[in-house]
Short mmCIF file of C-alpha atoms in Angstrom, two decimals:
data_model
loop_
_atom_site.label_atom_id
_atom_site.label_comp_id
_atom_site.label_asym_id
_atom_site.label_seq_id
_atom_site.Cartn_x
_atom_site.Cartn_y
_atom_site.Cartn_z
CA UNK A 417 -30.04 3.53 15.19
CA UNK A 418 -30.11 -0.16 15.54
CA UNK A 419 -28.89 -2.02 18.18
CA UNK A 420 -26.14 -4.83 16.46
CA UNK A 421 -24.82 -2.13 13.73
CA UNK A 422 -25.98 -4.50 10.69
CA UNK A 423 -28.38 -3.93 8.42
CA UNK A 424 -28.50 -5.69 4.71
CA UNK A 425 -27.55 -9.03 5.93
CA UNK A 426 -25.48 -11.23 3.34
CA UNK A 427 -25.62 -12.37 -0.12
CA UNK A 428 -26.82 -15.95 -1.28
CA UNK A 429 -24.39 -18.06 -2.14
CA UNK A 430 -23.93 -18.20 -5.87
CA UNK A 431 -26.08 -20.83 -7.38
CA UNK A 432 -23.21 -22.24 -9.69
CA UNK A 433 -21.64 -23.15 -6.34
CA UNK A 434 -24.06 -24.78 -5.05
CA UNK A 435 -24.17 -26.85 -8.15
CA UNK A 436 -20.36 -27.32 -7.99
CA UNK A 437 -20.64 -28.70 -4.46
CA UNK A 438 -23.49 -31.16 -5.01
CA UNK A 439 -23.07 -34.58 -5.27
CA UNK A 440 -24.11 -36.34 -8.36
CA UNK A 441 -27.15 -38.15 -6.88
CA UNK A 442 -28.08 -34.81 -5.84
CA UNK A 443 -28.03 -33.07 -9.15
CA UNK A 444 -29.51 -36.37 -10.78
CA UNK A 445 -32.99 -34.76 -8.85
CA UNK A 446 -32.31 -31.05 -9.91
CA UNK A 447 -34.14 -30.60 -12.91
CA UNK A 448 -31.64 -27.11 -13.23
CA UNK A 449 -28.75 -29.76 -13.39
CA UNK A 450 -28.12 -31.91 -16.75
CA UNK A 451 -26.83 -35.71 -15.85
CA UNK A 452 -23.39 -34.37 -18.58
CA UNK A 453 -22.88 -31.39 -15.90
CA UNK A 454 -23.40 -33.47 -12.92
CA UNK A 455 -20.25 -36.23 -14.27
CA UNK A 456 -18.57 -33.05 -15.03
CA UNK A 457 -18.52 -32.02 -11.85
CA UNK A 458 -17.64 -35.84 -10.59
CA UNK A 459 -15.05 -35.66 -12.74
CA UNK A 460 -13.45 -32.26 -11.75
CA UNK A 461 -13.79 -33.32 -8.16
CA UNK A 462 -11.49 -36.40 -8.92
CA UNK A 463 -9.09 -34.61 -11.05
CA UNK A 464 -9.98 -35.61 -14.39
CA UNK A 465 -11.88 -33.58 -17.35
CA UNK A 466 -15.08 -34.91 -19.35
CA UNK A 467 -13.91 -33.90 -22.86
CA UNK A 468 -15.63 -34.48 -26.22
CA UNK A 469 -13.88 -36.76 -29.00
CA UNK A 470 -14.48 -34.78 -32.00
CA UNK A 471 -16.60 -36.78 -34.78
CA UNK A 472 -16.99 -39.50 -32.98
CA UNK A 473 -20.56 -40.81 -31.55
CA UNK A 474 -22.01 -44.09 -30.81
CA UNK A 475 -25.45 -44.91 -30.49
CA UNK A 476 -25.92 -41.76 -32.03
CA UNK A 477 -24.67 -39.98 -28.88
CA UNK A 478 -21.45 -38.08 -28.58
CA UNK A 479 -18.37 -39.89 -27.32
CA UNK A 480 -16.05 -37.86 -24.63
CA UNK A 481 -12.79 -38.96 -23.00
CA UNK A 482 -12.92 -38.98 -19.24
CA UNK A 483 -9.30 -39.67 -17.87
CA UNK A 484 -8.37 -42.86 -20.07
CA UNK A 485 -11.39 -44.06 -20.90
CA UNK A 486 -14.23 -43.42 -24.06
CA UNK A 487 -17.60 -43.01 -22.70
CA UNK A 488 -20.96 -41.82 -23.80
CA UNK A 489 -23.98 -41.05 -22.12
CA UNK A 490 -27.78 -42.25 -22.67
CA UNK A 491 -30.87 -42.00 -20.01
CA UNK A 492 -28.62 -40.87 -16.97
CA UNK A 493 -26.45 -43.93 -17.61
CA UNK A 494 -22.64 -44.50 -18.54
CA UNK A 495 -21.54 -46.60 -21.12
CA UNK A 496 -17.47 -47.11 -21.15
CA UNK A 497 -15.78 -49.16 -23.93
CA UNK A 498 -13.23 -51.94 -22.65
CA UNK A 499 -11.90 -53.55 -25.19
CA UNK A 500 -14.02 -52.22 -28.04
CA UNK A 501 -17.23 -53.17 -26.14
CA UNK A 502 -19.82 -50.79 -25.05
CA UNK A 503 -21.47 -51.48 -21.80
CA UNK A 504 -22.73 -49.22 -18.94
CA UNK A 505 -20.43 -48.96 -16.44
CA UNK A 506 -21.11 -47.62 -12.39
CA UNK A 507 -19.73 -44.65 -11.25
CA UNK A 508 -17.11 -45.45 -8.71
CA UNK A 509 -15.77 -47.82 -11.20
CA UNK A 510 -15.80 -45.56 -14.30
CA UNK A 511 -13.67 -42.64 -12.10
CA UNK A 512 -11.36 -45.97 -10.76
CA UNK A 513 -10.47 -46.94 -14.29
CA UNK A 514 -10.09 -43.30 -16.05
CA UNK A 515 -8.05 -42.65 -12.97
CA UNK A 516 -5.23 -46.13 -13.56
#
């Protein structure tokens, strides 16, 4: 018998953890990760929920609520509408105004 009693050793971690856990630069490099499930999980992280306005687009992309703000995405960027203007919008400042 072995010496140490083990023997199997123990299981990966779960890939959709892994994704959970990493930061959004991270999964903006993870060609497994879309640039929508990577702001999910920013969002999720910070308490609020990326959630799709029914019907409406802009752009011709799909509008979602994040906290209290409208936003829509386009080539890994974030455009927010303040006061009925598009514009794209970083980050930390998108999660400090859905948060107010």
């Amino acid at each position: 018998p072995p010496a140490g009693g083990g023997g199997g050793g123990a299981a990966p971690a779960p890939r959709a953890k892994e994704k959970a856990k990493m930061s959004i630069v991270d999964a903006m490099y993870d060609s497994s990760v879309t640039f929508k499930e990577a702001l999910e999980h920013l969002a999720e992280d910070n308490g609020l929920l990326l959630l799709p306005k029914a019907g409406k687009s802009q752009a011709g992309k799909q509008v979602y609520t994040l906290g209290k703000v409208s936003v829509y995405l386009d080539n890994r960027l974030v455009y927010a509408s303040e006061a009925g203007v598009w514009k794209p919008m970083a980050l930390d400042d998108l999660l400090k105004k859905a948060q107010k």
